[in-house]
Each structure stands twice: as structure tokens, then as C-alpha cells.
């Protein structure tokens, strides 16, 4: 019996998945090695971003504010699945906090069993403990690429203009008509930081609100609640401060992006609420003897299987 | 046996902390790249030669006069070392040592202008600096309302230059007073240096026009739309004004009327660097890394474009009957005028974004790393004579 417990069991499904992941990572590394990270970064991110924004600028009344707003909306729509996944993962983690704490109490002296039970719980609930942060990490390159693209588009120095000239697609004839881009909007020179505190406050404020809506109070764990609260204050403050250093164009992107995030969050909450009410009504009409647990869609599917 | 103490379960806070730290790293990286927007752009090293002296404005904010043979400075402004620092430069990398009484220049992009007794250097801080050519003492400065990107062109004791404040200025070198009643205003930045003849001043603007102004009064004589910004210098030769445009063409304009005599087909990249006119042909580079040659008379191609490694921001120099041009990838090419063949090639460390200077049999190039290289070409191979700073 003891041997059976110690013998590692390999799940063929998991093995296939692992092999697939490592194969993809290896393929990616080979591509990076062959093509060069700089080329991939430039051709895969900077040039598409830059040309898309210039295209929008050219055909949306040569307004950079309008261009960046539309671009942000498109970008948020593309990354919406990631965002939703992040929010849902964060919520699920919040929801199972009491159960996790219960497990900690129950298996206080048995570390190995605790880990096993936690993994089991995660699997049952369809929760990935790092699922909440991965989407954010995936968005990092997008932010950095966007930052570089905006700096080139709002070229203010010969170096920046040169970067723009090299990255514009050759067939994009409309560029000649719009370079250098009109970078003035209200009191702002979008190529330079906002001299007033307005944009930093807007960036910090919208970021705070978005985080407030996204992160629920932390599941009874005071340490976690403290951490969440610190983050909710520190992040907006940090971004607010760095807005005083970044070009106003990038700050504008953050504001628009945050506002769209807030709207998405609100819409999602509404949807979940309505969905929850509908499910509650359905379960109220069903016979109680079945004793079904109110899983989400994914869990329901798993339960059936 | 006592069980090990309770291990904290993987909690929501841990990955969150990771994201938080990564975000801090991100903003630090971003802030480290370009604090204050464009404040980090150090410009590029520009060089000019006269007699046996190489004058250079470095990315460290210094201006130096070097002995052309050995690369030792005759003078330096401000007084400090110019040891290059590898990689990206931070603002505090500029030479502002305690012993300096004068501040370093901000980014310089225009080649220094040499007069009988002065060295004129323009800077992104909006100043035109005049240095004593013999001693390096700063004699005077003139402040424009915004950055001065192009060089000053001196004609008959007057310096003509443009600024990002949209104006074209004419300054008397003796009195440092404006020659025209008011500086001429265009609709956008003026980054290229003007070309000047006895009657007129020709200058390109980022408002898509080339202007001809009365040299004495600064009044507009003609202006021509070239379908794109003109970021570089216009060239003047034998009744024709040549202007490169971001619409990827070179335009040849009539000197008297501004009419377009001919223009090239659309090339593979922006035409930024100044054109070199020699013996009935005009030579220039484009940002996509190609060197072009056209007939001045009718705009026909002399030879097919020569592709080089790296973007060509600056125009070529004439060197022993060949074109000498530097690229962003640090290559220096010698190209035969007749057939466009590459006859010699060298490479230095760092992007070359300004036109090389030549003196006797030596080519001098400045790089974005703040270095000046003296190169000699022997049977198609480059040999570095010296480098400044030497370490």
C-alpha cells in the first residue's frame, strides 16, 4: 500500500499537455534565436501598433486623441478574454478562500496532505492560483510596445522622427501628409508630460477605481486584505507619479484604457448578477433532492463529466 | 517526530505580489528609458574639418577641437573629460564636472559651422553658440524660442538658421542682432539648414514647403509644396534647389520661381540627408538604406540604387572622387561616382547619423556613442588612425 502511495502516477493527458507546452517554448526559443528578438519585437509589435495608430490618425480627422481612443478600444476588445479570465480567476480565488483556510486548519500538521488537498480543491473549482497574474504579465509587452510606438508617433526630436520613418510601412502613402503629427490637444503637448496635475490625477483615479471594482475584499484573511489595500493605493500613486514623467499621449492611453476597463467591469458585474439571479430562479424551481452545487458554467460541465 | 511547521498555502496574495513587483519593474524600466519625454535624446556626434583641425560636438554635450593627425584636443568646451560610457546614457552622464564654469550643451544634431574666427554650434536647448575657433571660449549665444536642430549657414557675416519655434532667423555675427525686422515664420518646425546665395535664402520646413526668402529683408519670394515634411537641409547648385521630403522623393526646384523641374519616383524610404551635387549629378541617401544618383539636368537615374547596411539619415561627402557615407549600423562606405560600385567599406562602433567630414586622405565620422573616428582607407579596407575619446 505504502508503495502505491509513493509511486508517482503520470497522467497521460497531463504529460501530453506538458510536452506540448515545452515543445511550443522550444519552438519559440528557436525562432527568437534565428530571427532575433529585436526583429520579432519590431515587426511583431512596434510596427503594427505604430502603423495602426497612424492609420487611425490619418482617417479620423487627424486627431491623436481620437486615434488613441479607438486604438485602445480595439486593443481592449482583443485582450478582453484575458481580462475576463483574470477577473474571474481573481473572483474564484476569493470565493474559495474560506475553504482554503479550513484546509489549513484541518491539515495543520500534515504539509504534504495540505498541498494535495489544496490542489484537489483548485481542480474541483477549476481555479489556477497563478491564473490571475498571467494575463497581466501577457499585457506587459503590449504596454511597453505601445509606449515605444507612441514616443515614435509623437516624434519631437530627430531620433524619434527617425524611428518613425524606419517603422512606417512603405506602402502607407498617407504618412507623408500627416508627419509630423499634430500633438497639441487642449492644454497638452502630447509628446511631453502634462505640466499640470490633471492627467496624473486622472490616471491614478481611474486606476484606483478600476482596481476597486476588480478586487473584492480579501476573504477574511487580514494579511491578504492588507496586501490588496496597499496595492490599491500604491499602484495608482505610482502610475500617477510616472505620468508626470511620461508623454501625455501615453497617459491618455492609460486613462482611456482604465475607463474602458471600468465599463467592462461594470458590464460584467451586471451580466454575472443577472445570470446568478436566473440560475437561482432555475434552481428554486428544480427538485431540491438532487442537491446540486451551484457551480459556474465550467464547473457544471466538469461535474457532468 | 515533530512535524515541520505549517507551510503557508499558496494564496491569492502571492501571485498578486509578483504582478505588483513586475509592474514596479515595468514603470522603472519605462521611466528609465525616457524620463521627461525627449529629455534623454543625446543627439548625435557631428564633425567638421578645417585645415588640420577636426571640430566636433559630442553626445556628452561637449564641443572639441581635435588635432586632425593624432586626435588630441586643442581645446574642449566645457572643460571636463569625455570618456564614453557604454550603453544608454543618463542625464548625469553629461560633462558637468565641478570645475566647469560653463554648462554642457544639450543635444546637437547640426554640423558645426566654421567661419574665419568662430565655430557656430546649434543645440536643442534653443541656443546658437559661438565659440572662438582658436581657444574654444564661448564668445556669445543667441536664444531662439525652441530647439535648433539644423546647422547655421553663414553668408556675408550673417548666420541663417531655423528653429522648432517655426521661425527662420538671420543674425548678424558681429552684433548678434536680428538682421530682418522679424524672423520669418513658417507653419511648422524648421529643422534643416538653409541654403543661401546672394539674393535669397532657401529653406525647407516640416509644413511640407520649401521657401525662398529675400536675403536682405526676410520677405517671402516663393514657396513650393513638396507633399511632405522637409526635415533636412536643402542643397543649391547651378540654378536648382534640391529638397528631400518624407514623401520619399527628392525634388529639384527652379531657383527663381520654385517650380518643380523634376522629382524622383517614390523611393523606399524618406529622403532626409542633404543631397550632394557634383559634376552634373545629385547624390543622396534614403532612410531605407539606399544611395541614389540622378542627373541634375533631367532627373534621370545615373545608376541603380546602392543598398547598404543600415538606415541613411545623413547625406554623403565627397572624398577623393568618391562618395563617402555613414549608416545607422556603423558602416562607412566609399562608393564610386561613375557606376555606384562600393569600392571600400569600414565599420565603427555606434550609429553614424551625420555626414562624414574629410581632410586630405582621412575620413572623420561621429557616432551616437559620442566618439569621433579617424579612418583611412587602404585598398578598400579601413584602418582606424585614432578615436576620440581614446578610451
XYZ file of C-alpha atoms in Angstrom:
696
model
C 0.000 0.000 0.000
C 2.753 2.378 1.016
C 4.499 1.740 -2.295
C 1.322 2.561 -4.176
C 1.053 5.917 -2.424
C 4.660 6.871 -3.116
C 4.710 5.753 -6.727
C 4.227 8.807 -8.910
C 1.295 8.413 -11.254
C 1.673 10.000 -14.634
C -1.485 11.291 -16.139
C -1.113 10.763 -19.939
C -3.265 13.800 -20.585
C -1.074 15.984 -18.408
C 2.053 14.516 -19.963
C 0.786 15.346 -23.444
C -0.038 18.854 -22.328
C 3.364 19.349 -20.718
C 5.133 18.073 -23.806
C 3.071 20.381 -25.958
C 3.892 23.397 -23.782
C 7.597 22.643 -23.684
C 7.599 21.975 -27.404
C 5.991 25.360 -28.009
C 8.514 27.045 -25.708
C 11.389 25.328 -27.511
C 9.981 26.324 -30.911
C 9.618 29.914 -29.720
C 13.195 29.973 -28.458
C 14.471 28.626 -31.768
C 12.510 31.258 -33.682
C 13.836 34.022 -31.390
C 17.366 32.715 -31.820
C 17.088 32.516 -35.591
C 15.160 35.705 -36.331
C 16.429 37.837 -33.458
C 14.486 39.276 -30.577
C 14.821 42.814 -31.930
C 13.267 41.869 -35.264
C 10.417 39.980 -33.627
C 9.732 42.854 -31.278
C 9.856 45.420 -34.061
C 7.923 43.504 -36.706
C 5.518 41.801 -34.345
C 4.612 44.641 -32.045
C 6.074 48.070 -32.682
C 5.375 48.376 -36.401
C 1.811 47.025 -36.309
C 0.957 49.271 -33.340
C 2.587 52.315 -34.824
C 1.065 51.907 -38.273
C -2.371 51.106 -36.878
C -2.329 54.270 -34.804
C -1.093 56.366 -37.712
C -3.783 54.858 -39.898
C -6.441 55.797 -37.364
C -4.935 59.258 -37.006
C -4.961 59.765 -40.772
C -8.569 58.701 -41.215
C -10.117 60.025 -38.002
C -9.754 63.717 -38.609
C -6.056 63.785 -37.718
C -6.846 63.748 -34.039
C -4.386 61.799 -31.968
C -6.795 61.704 -29.042
C -9.470 60.102 -31.198
C -6.934 57.741 -32.733
C -5.611 56.553 -29.392
C -9.152 56.183 -28.022
C -10.251 53.960 -30.894
C -6.963 52.076 -30.795
C -7.351 51.470 -27.077
C -10.901 50.223 -27.522
C -9.758 47.797 -30.216
C -6.843 46.664 -28.079
C -9.081 46.202 -25.047
C -11.516 44.176 -27.125
C -8.711 41.955 -28.376
C -7.379 41.441 -24.864
C -10.867 41.219 -23.322
C -10.763 37.419 -22.986
C -7.571 37.758 -20.989
C -9.076 40.476 -18.861
C -12.212 38.465 -18.197
C -10.146 35.438 -17.349
C -8.115 37.490 -14.924
C -11.181 38.904 -13.209
C -12.910 35.534 -12.983
C -9.771 33.853 -11.675
C -9.399 36.529 -9.058
C -13.035 36.115 -8.003
C -12.827 32.334 -7.805
C -9.749 32.621 -5.660
C -11.628 34.961 -3.386
C -14.551 32.585 -3.221
C -12.504 29.580 -2.155
C -10.502 31.458 0.469
C -12.701 30.186 3.346
C -12.282 26.616 2.106
C -8.536 27.078 1.849
C -8.395 28.398 5.377
C -10.436 25.460 6.542
C -7.980 23.091 4.889
C -5.085 24.871 6.569
C -6.693 24.371 9.926
C -7.617 20.761 9.251
C -4.202 19.650 7.978
C -2.134 21.886 10.173
C 0.452 19.226 10.914
C 0.493 17.442 7.546
C 2.113 19.608 4.951
C 2.010 17.032 2.183
C -1.648 16.309 2.641
C -2.433 20.007 2.831
C -0.844 20.591 -0.552
C -2.673 17.584 -2.006
C -5.997 18.790 -0.699
C -5.367 22.300 -1.953
C -4.566 21.008 -5.418
C -7.691 18.900 -5.303
C -9.743 21.921 -4.335
C -8.232 24.007 -7.122
C -9.015 21.231 -9.592
C -12.558 20.812 -8.363
C -13.246 24.514 -8.531
C -11.433 24.997 -11.835
C -9.055 27.530 -10.290
C -5.490 28.236 -11.293
C -3.710 30.002 -8.430
C -1.484 31.942 -10.851
C -4.245 32.394 -13.407
C -4.947 35.866 -12.121
C -1.486 37.249 -12.793
C -0.620 35.598 -16.093
C -2.970 37.752 -18.187
C -1.414 40.869 -16.651
C 2.050 39.590 -17.496
C 0.946 38.921 -21.061
C -0.182 42.534 -21.314
C 3.230 43.888 -20.276
C 4.793 43.634 -23.731
C 1.744 45.380 -25.126
C 2.233 48.293 -22.759
C 5.925 48.577 -23.495
C 5.330 48.305 -27.249
C 2.638 50.909 -27.031
C 4.896 53.189 -25.051
C 7.614 52.965 -27.691
C 5.122 53.392 -30.528
C 3.579 56.491 -29.001
C 7.002 58.022 -28.472
C 7.842 57.461 -32.127
C 4.499 58.680 -33.414
C 4.647 61.869 -31.396
C 8.216 62.390 -32.567
C 9.624 65.542 -31.140
C 13.308 65.003 -31.729
C 15.224 63.822 -34.802
C 15.927 60.463 -33.144
C 12.236 59.846 -32.574
C 11.328 61.023 -36.056
C 13.916 58.674 -37.479
C 12.387 55.785 -35.552
C 9.043 56.740 -37.038
C 10.477 56.918 -40.553
C 12.012 53.476 -40.271
C 8.904 51.839 -38.853
C 6.256 53.200 -41.180
C 5.150 50.688 -43.810
C 6.470 51.638 -47.237
C 3.083 51.408 -48.926
C 1.486 53.753 -46.424
C 1.422 56.851 -48.592
C -0.827 58.913 -46.312
C 2.012 59.228 -43.809
C 3.706 61.944 -45.872
C 0.661 64.151 -45.407
C 0.497 63.869 -41.645
C 4.117 63.898 -40.431
C 4.835 65.457 -38.007
C 1.650 64.585 -36.181
C -0.386 67.297 -34.518
C 0.478 66.742 -30.898
C -1.453 69.579 -29.273
C -4.720 68.844 -27.521
C -6.345 71.353 -25.205
C -3.515 72.468 -22.908
C -1.423 69.394 -23.656
C 1.554 68.751 -25.846
C 1.015 65.013 -26.145
C 4.703 64.396 -26.812
C 5.614 65.842 -23.419
C 4.446 65.258 -19.865
C 1.411 67.168 -18.664
C 2.679 70.250 -16.813
C -0.475 70.282 -14.691
C -1.512 67.607 -12.177
C -4.716 66.878 -14.111
C -3.569 63.849 -16.118
C -1.653 62.253 -13.235
C -4.768 62.568 -11.067
C -6.942 61.151 -13.845
C -4.592 58.209 -14.386
C -4.326 57.484 -10.667
C -8.031 57.996 -10.047
C -9.290 55.790 -12.856
C -6.756 53.106 -11.997
C -7.845 53.141 -8.364
C -11.499 52.861 -9.346
C -10.812 50.024 -11.750
C -8.879 48.093 -9.121
C -11.507 48.778 -6.531
C -14.129 47.287 -8.810
C -11.983 44.344 -9.799
C -10.627 43.167 -6.453
C -13.113 42.098 -3.849
C -12.335 42.429 -0.130
C -9.986 39.621 0.736
C -11.843 36.569 2.024
C -11.346 37.043 5.733
C -7.545 36.859 5.609
C -6.292 40.081 7.201
C -2.824 39.750 5.668
C -4.230 39.377 2.199
C -6.689 42.184 2.753
C -3.782 44.383 3.817
C -1.822 43.472 0.740
C -4.789 44.177 -1.520
C -5.384 47.516 0.110
C -1.742 48.506 -0.214
C -1.793 47.600 -3.874
C -4.962 49.532 -4.446
C -3.283 52.648 -3.149
C 0.302 52.138 -4.280
C -0.387 51.284 -7.896
C -2.464 54.372 -8.710
C 0.019 56.544 -6.831
C 2.927 55.055 -8.749
C 1.259 55.403 -12.122
C 0.124 58.891 -11.184
C 3.701 59.826 -10.398
C 5.104 58.290 -13.554
C 2.516 60.125 -15.599
C 4.369 63.261 -14.639
C 7.392 61.754 -16.416
C 5.772 60.047 -19.448
C 4.463 61.765 -22.522
C 0.887 62.941 -22.127
C -0.053 60.694 -25.079
C 0.784 57.592 -23.080
C -1.017 58.960 -20.026
C -4.024 59.476 -22.225
C -3.837 55.832 -23.237
C -3.868 54.813 -19.574
C -6.891 56.979 -18.838
C -8.856 55.678 -21.822
C -7.806 52.117 -21.082
C -8.850 52.422 -17.439
C -12.200 53.939 -18.331
C -12.878 51.109 -20.777
C -11.769 48.637 -18.105
C -14.204 50.178 -15.649
C -17.019 49.981 -18.193
C -16.181 46.343 -18.953
C -16.068 45.542 -15.278
C -19.393 47.155 -14.700
C -20.951 45.336 -17.654
C -19.523 42.035 -16.465
C -20.849 42.504 -12.972
C -24.284 43.277 -14.357
C -24.139 40.211 -16.551
C -22.998 37.965 -13.700
C -25.683 39.365 -11.425
C -28.416 38.749 -13.969
C -27.015 35.310 -14.690
C -26.905 34.496 -10.996
C -30.472 35.603 -10.483
C -31.619 33.495 -13.432
C -29.766 30.446 -12.095
C -31.212 30.999 -8.625
C -34.669 31.087 -10.102
C -33.994 27.917 -12.099
C -32.646 26.017 -9.090
C -35.611 27.170 -6.988
C -37.995 25.543 -9.460
C -35.959 22.298 -9.664
C -36.480 19.435 -7.122
C -34.244 20.023 -4.067
C -33.458 16.326 -3.600
C -30.831 16.444 -6.370
C -28.631 18.527 -4.072
C -26.731 20.208 -6.888
C -23.947 22.600 -6.070
C -24.219 25.973 -7.751
C -21.137 25.769 -9.944
C -20.228 28.180 -12.692
C -20.580 27.051 -16.296
C -17.171 25.445 -16.406
C -17.683 23.533 -13.187
C -21.089 22.380 -14.309
C -19.526 20.867 -17.380
C -16.899 19.122 -15.307
C -19.454 17.843 -12.839
C -21.438 16.299 -15.665
C -18.354 14.570 -16.999
C 8.981 13.053 15.244
C 7.860 16.586 15.220
C 6.189 17.642 12.015
C 7.568 20.667 10.245
C 5.704 23.849 10.951
C 2.691 24.683 8.874
C 3.646 25.792 5.412
C 1.632 28.698 4.174
C -0.721 27.589 1.458
C -0.422 29.172 -1.963
C -2.627 32.164 -1.589
C -4.105 34.774 -3.771
C -1.697 37.371 -2.404
C 1.470 35.687 -3.645
C 0.932 35.880 -7.412
C -0.544 39.311 -6.883
C 2.653 40.371 -5.204
C 4.533 39.072 -8.242
C 2.417 41.170 -10.546
C 2.922 44.158 -8.316
C 6.688 43.746 -8.368
C 6.646 43.230 -12.118
C 4.627 46.401 -12.522
C 7.129 48.305 -10.449
C 9.869 46.911 -12.661
C 7.904 47.961 -15.732
C 7.407 51.527 -14.684
C 11.014 51.774 -13.574
C 12.119 50.467 -16.955
C 9.826 52.846 -18.776
C 10.838 55.757 -16.636
C 14.472 54.849 -17.063
C 14.085 54.873 -20.813
C 12.796 58.359 -21.324
C 12.168 60.441 -18.253
C 10.675 63.736 -19.204
C 9.787 62.607 -22.685
C 12.526 63.608 -25.058
C 14.959 64.753 -22.406
C 17.042 61.606 -22.853
C 17.778 62.010 -26.547
C 21.503 62.849 -26.538
C 21.619 63.807 -30.219
C 24.438 62.536 -32.380
C 28.092 63.429 -32.719
C 28.700 65.868 -35.550
C 32.054 66.674 -37.142
C 33.527 69.343 -39.397
C 37.094 69.892 -40.552
C 39.127 72.938 -41.359
C 42.827 72.971 -42.104
C 44.301 70.429 -39.743
C 41.608 70.603 -37.105
C 38.535 68.452 -36.553
C 35.704 70.213 -34.751
C 33.123 68.018 -33.122
C 30.073 68.378 -30.923
C 29.689 65.189 -28.905
C 26.674 63.485 -27.403
C 28.155 64.216 -23.994
C 27.349 67.876 -24.561
C 30.965 68.891 -25.215
C 32.476 70.698 -28.151
C 36.075 69.854 -29.034
C 38.740 70.948 -31.481
C 40.985 67.966 -32.262
C 44.309 67.742 -33.989
C 43.398 66.013 -37.249
C 46.584 63.914 -37.257
C 46.568 62.491 -33.755
C 43.120 63.203 -32.320
C 44.367 65.165 -29.312
C 42.169 68.068 -28.268
C 43.439 71.582 -28.813
C 40.580 72.791 -26.681
C 37.420 71.498 -25.177
C 34.214 73.124 -24.032
C 33.276 72.800 -21.232
C 36.489 71.719 -19.547
C 35.968 68.096 -18.488
C 36.669 64.577 -19.611
C 34.699 62.945 -22.392
C 35.238 59.322 -21.549
C 32.445 57.457 -23.275
C 30.111 55.356 -21.224
C 28.919 52.166 -22.821
C 25.227 51.631 -23.422
C 22.470 54.052 -22.726
C 23.330 57.421 -21.289
C 21.610 59.040 -18.400
C 21.361 62.780 -17.952
C 24.020 62.780 -15.281
C 26.412 61.264 -17.812
C 26.797 64.690 -19.334
C 30.021 66.502 -18.580
C 29.135 68.887 -15.857
C 32.049 68.417 -13.554
C 32.513 70.785 -10.662
C 35.423 72.544 -12.325
C 33.324 73.624 -15.269
C 32.237 77.177 -15.254
C 30.046 76.645 -18.304
C 27.234 74.145 -18.720
C 27.359 71.422 -21.339
C 25.252 71.790 -24.452
C 22.039 69.875 -24.876
C 21.683 67.510 -27.824
C 23.336 68.678 -31.028
C 22.244 67.489 -34.492
C 23.670 70.047 -36.898
C 27.217 70.001 -38.209
C 29.280 72.866 -36.719
C 29.650 75.887 -38.962
C 33.137 77.300 -39.353
C 33.792 80.972 -40.047
C 37.083 82.878 -40.063
C 37.237 83.142 -36.309
C 34.158 81.426 -34.929
C 32.720 77.977 -34.574
C 28.920 78.041 -34.573
C 27.074 75.164 -32.927
C 23.301 74.819 -32.626
C 21.605 72.903 -29.850
C 18.259 71.528 -28.819
C 18.305 73.939 -25.898
C 17.352 76.573 -28.475
C 20.726 78.301 -28.483
C 23.150 79.147 -31.214
C 26.600 79.003 -29.603
C 29.555 80.935 -30.973
C 32.987 79.702 -29.874
C 36.350 81.232 -30.526
C 37.893 78.825 -33.022
C 41.382 79.180 -31.577
C 40.638 78.953 -27.869
C 37.202 77.359 -27.505
C 35.989 80.226 -25.389
C 32.280 80.778 -25.693
C 32.009 84.213 -27.201
C 28.244 84.622 -27.304
C 24.972 82.761 -27.607
C 21.686 83.537 -29.257
C 18.493 82.122 -27.814
C 15.614 81.047 -30.055
C 12.201 80.139 -28.651
C 12.602 76.409 -29.210
C 15.132 73.788 -30.275
C 17.580 74.480 -33.090
C 18.116 71.215 -34.940
C 19.848 72.180 -38.188
C 23.154 73.981 -38.632
C 23.562 77.670 -39.224
C 24.574 78.763 -42.698
C 26.851 81.782 -42.798
C 26.856 84.184 -45.715
C 28.375 87.630 -45.739
C 28.694 87.892 -41.976
C 25.145 86.742 -41.272
C 24.092 83.394 -39.767
C 20.847 81.917 -41.125
C 19.152 79.097 -39.290
C 15.752 77.631 -38.497
C 14.176 76.522 -35.240
C 11.435 74.284 -33.905
C 9.687 77.526 -32.970
C 8.724 77.609 -36.710
C 10.949 80.601 -37.495
C 13.894 81.267 -39.748
C 16.425 83.621 -38.210
C 19.096 85.867 -39.657
C 21.667 87.019 -37.084
C 24.489 89.462 -37.605
C 27.620 87.726 -36.338
C 29.209 90.992 -35.226
C 26.316 92.380 -33.228
C 24.203 89.239 -32.667
C 21.185 91.290 -33.671
C 18.377 90.240 -35.940
C 19.009 91.331 -39.497
C 15.399 91.077 -40.614
C 12.689 93.151 -38.957
C 11.116 89.898 -37.708
C 12.167 86.281 -38.130
C 10.307 84.603 -40.976
C 7.536 82.323 -39.735
C 6.571 79.029 -41.370
C 3.730 76.761 -40.311
C 5.847 74.122 -38.592
C 9.335 73.218 -37.360
C 12.323 74.265 -39.406
C 14.912 71.531 -38.890
C 17.100 71.793 -41.961
C 19.831 74.333 -42.502
C 19.117 76.954 -45.113
C 20.990 77.343 -48.378
C 21.941 80.890 -49.192
C 23.012 82.759 -52.322
C 23.495 86.422 -52.982
C 19.788 87.195 -53.211
C 17.841 84.544 -51.431
C 17.664 82.170 -48.506
C 16.190 78.732 -49.297
C 14.884 76.593 -46.512
C 12.622 73.592 -46.041
C 10.008 73.323 -43.318
C 8.078 70.498 -41.727
C 4.954 72.247 -43.035
C 5.654 70.493 -46.387
C 7.024 73.565 -48.118
C 10.312 74.852 -49.414
C 10.650 78.607 -49.025
C 12.719 81.208 -50.821
C 13.164 84.390 -48.799
C 14.704 87.722 -49.634
C 18.147 87.598 -48.053
C 18.076 91.245 -47.046
C 14.537 91.567 -45.714
C 13.381 88.036 -44.962
C 10.265 88.503 -47.063
C 8.753 85.571 -48.898
C 9.636 85.323 -52.585
C 8.133 81.927 -53.355
C 7.153 78.745 -51.646
C 6.542 75.308 -53.100
C 4.635 72.371 -51.680
C 6.684 69.169 -51.812
C 3.948 66.851 -50.489
C 5.716 66.073 -47.264
C 7.843 67.492 -44.497
C 11.368 68.587 -45.317
C 13.413 67.524 -42.278
C 16.856 68.058 -43.797
C 18.974 70.640 -45.461
C 18.223 71.900 -48.949
C 21.083 71.929 -51.444
C 21.754 74.590 -54.014
C 23.518 74.189 -57.323
C 23.511 75.900 -60.664
C 20.026 77.387 -60.560
C 18.409 74.402 -58.873
C 17.295 73.864 -55.272
C 17.234 70.226 -54.127
C 14.997 69.194 -51.246
C 14.340 65.749 -49.810
C 10.878 65.007 -48.498
C 9.205 62.416 -46.301
C 7.043 61.580 -49.299
C 10.136 59.578 -50.326
C 11.192 61.794 -53.205
C 13.895 64.294 -53.977
C 12.591 67.467 -55.572
C 14.501 69.735 -57.946
C 13.067 73.254 -57.845
C 13.733 76.252 -60.033
C 15.754 78.746 -58.042
C 13.805 81.759 -59.326
C 10.229 80.525 -59.345
C 10.150 77.458 -57.115
C 8.610 75.422 -59.930
C 9.242 71.707 -59.725
C 11.733 70.955 -62.507
C 11.629 67.253 -61.794
C 11.216 64.878 -58.923
C 12.286 61.314 -58.362
C 9.872 58.423 -58.279
C 8.841 57.338 -54.795
C 11.818 55.679 -53.191
C 11.936 53.040 -50.484
C 12.366 55.473 -47.590
C 12.287 59.101 -46.517
C 14.872 61.417 -48.041
C 16.309 63.233 -45.047
C 20.008 63.737 -45.551
C 21.325 66.615 -47.610
C 21.983 65.965 -51.280
C 25.484 66.272 -52.695
C 25.681 67.864 -56.118
C 28.796 67.201 -58.153
C 29.622 67.430 -61.806
C 26.054 67.419 -63.104
C 24.727 64.737 -60.795
C 22.984 64.756 -57.450
C 23.724 62.039 -54.866
C 21.740 61.318 -51.723
C 20.659 58.579 -49.349
C 17.260 57.410 -48.159
C 16.205 56.121 -44.774
C 15.719 52.576 -46.075
C 19.485 52.280 -46.627
C 19.921 53.124 -50.306
C 22.206 55.567 -52.093
C 20.833 57.229 -55.210
C 22.309 59.178 -58.129
C 20.319 61.329 -60.574
C 21.157 63.694 -63.369
C 20.691 67.339 -62.402
C 19.615 68.219 -65.936
C 16.655 65.900 -66.381
C 16.228 63.820 -63.237
C 17.201 60.552 -64.901
C 18.909 57.874 -62.870
C 22.657 57.662 -63.172
C 22.834 54.209 -61.655
C 20.566 51.829 -59.804
C 20.243 52.453 -56.056
C 23.069 51.019 -53.998
C 21.839 49.176 -50.931
C 23.928 49.498 -47.800
C 23.588 48.073 -44.306
C 21.665 50.431 -42.078
C 19.460 53.464 -42.466
C 20.905 56.579 -44.105
C 19.954 59.621 -42.104
C 22.708 61.873 -43.398
C 23.951 62.715 -46.848
C 27.253 61.740 -48.440
C 30.546 63.639 -48.520
C 32.901 63.812 -51.458
C 36.218 62.080 -50.775
C 38.967 61.569 -53.331
C 36.433 61.404 -56.143
C 34.169 59.014 -54.297
C 31.063 59.261 -52.176
C 31.640 58.665 -48.501
C 28.564 57.887 -46.451
C 27.858 56.544 -42.951
C 24.963 54.365 -41.837
C 22.977 53.751 -38.704
C 24.610 50.344 -38.361
C 28.013 51.999 -38.083
C 29.227 51.227 -41.608
C 31.200 53.672 -43.702
C 31.028 53.174 -47.457
C 33.103 54.613 -50.273
C 31.063 54.495 -53.477
C 32.343 55.228 -56.972
C 30.632 58.210 -58.563
C 30.582 56.734 -62.067
C 28.934 53.387 -61.516
C 27.818 53.216 -57.892
C 30.142 50.383 -57.006
C 31.226 50.073 -53.394
C 34.983 50.475 -53.523
C 35.705 50.486 -49.809
C 33.894 49.707 -46.623
C 34.630 50.096 -42.942
C 32.836 49.922 -39.668
C 32.934 51.688 -36.343
C 31.170 51.073 -33.083
C 27.944 53.075 -32.967
C 25.428 54.562 -35.367
C 26.631 57.243 -37.784
C 23.825 59.712 -38.305
C 25.739 62.737 -39.556
C 27.659 63.429 -42.719
C 31.339 62.400 -42.550
C 33.990 65.100 -42.713
C 37.113 64.693 -44.793
C 40.577 66.171 -44.626
C 43.309 65.146 -47.014
C 43.196 61.325 -47.106
C 41.322 60.774 -43.897
C 37.600 60.445 -43.187
C 36.215 61.567 -39.829
C 32.909 60.226 -38.544
C 30.970 60.886 -35.370
C 28.772 58.296 -33.696
C 25.815 58.373 -31.352
C 28.111 56.936 -28.680
C 29.867 60.284 -28.540
C 33.012 59.213 -30.389
C 34.942 60.621 -33.294
C 36.797 58.134 -35.503
C 39.543 58.980 -37.960
C 39.597 56.388 -40.739
C 41.972 55.785 -43.576
C 41.099 53.500 -46.459
C 43.856 51.411 -47.985
C 42.919 49.124 -50.865
C 39.279 49.054 -49.851
C 39.917 48.288 -46.188
C 39.535 50.780 -43.387
C 42.205 51.484 -40.831
C 41.456 53.475 -37.725
C 44.063 56.182 -37.200
C 42.665 57.358 -33.926
C 39.498 57.617 -31.899
C 38.374 60.356 -29.549
C 37.895 59.895 -26.637
C 40.654 57.328 -26.822
C 39.255 55.091 -24.068
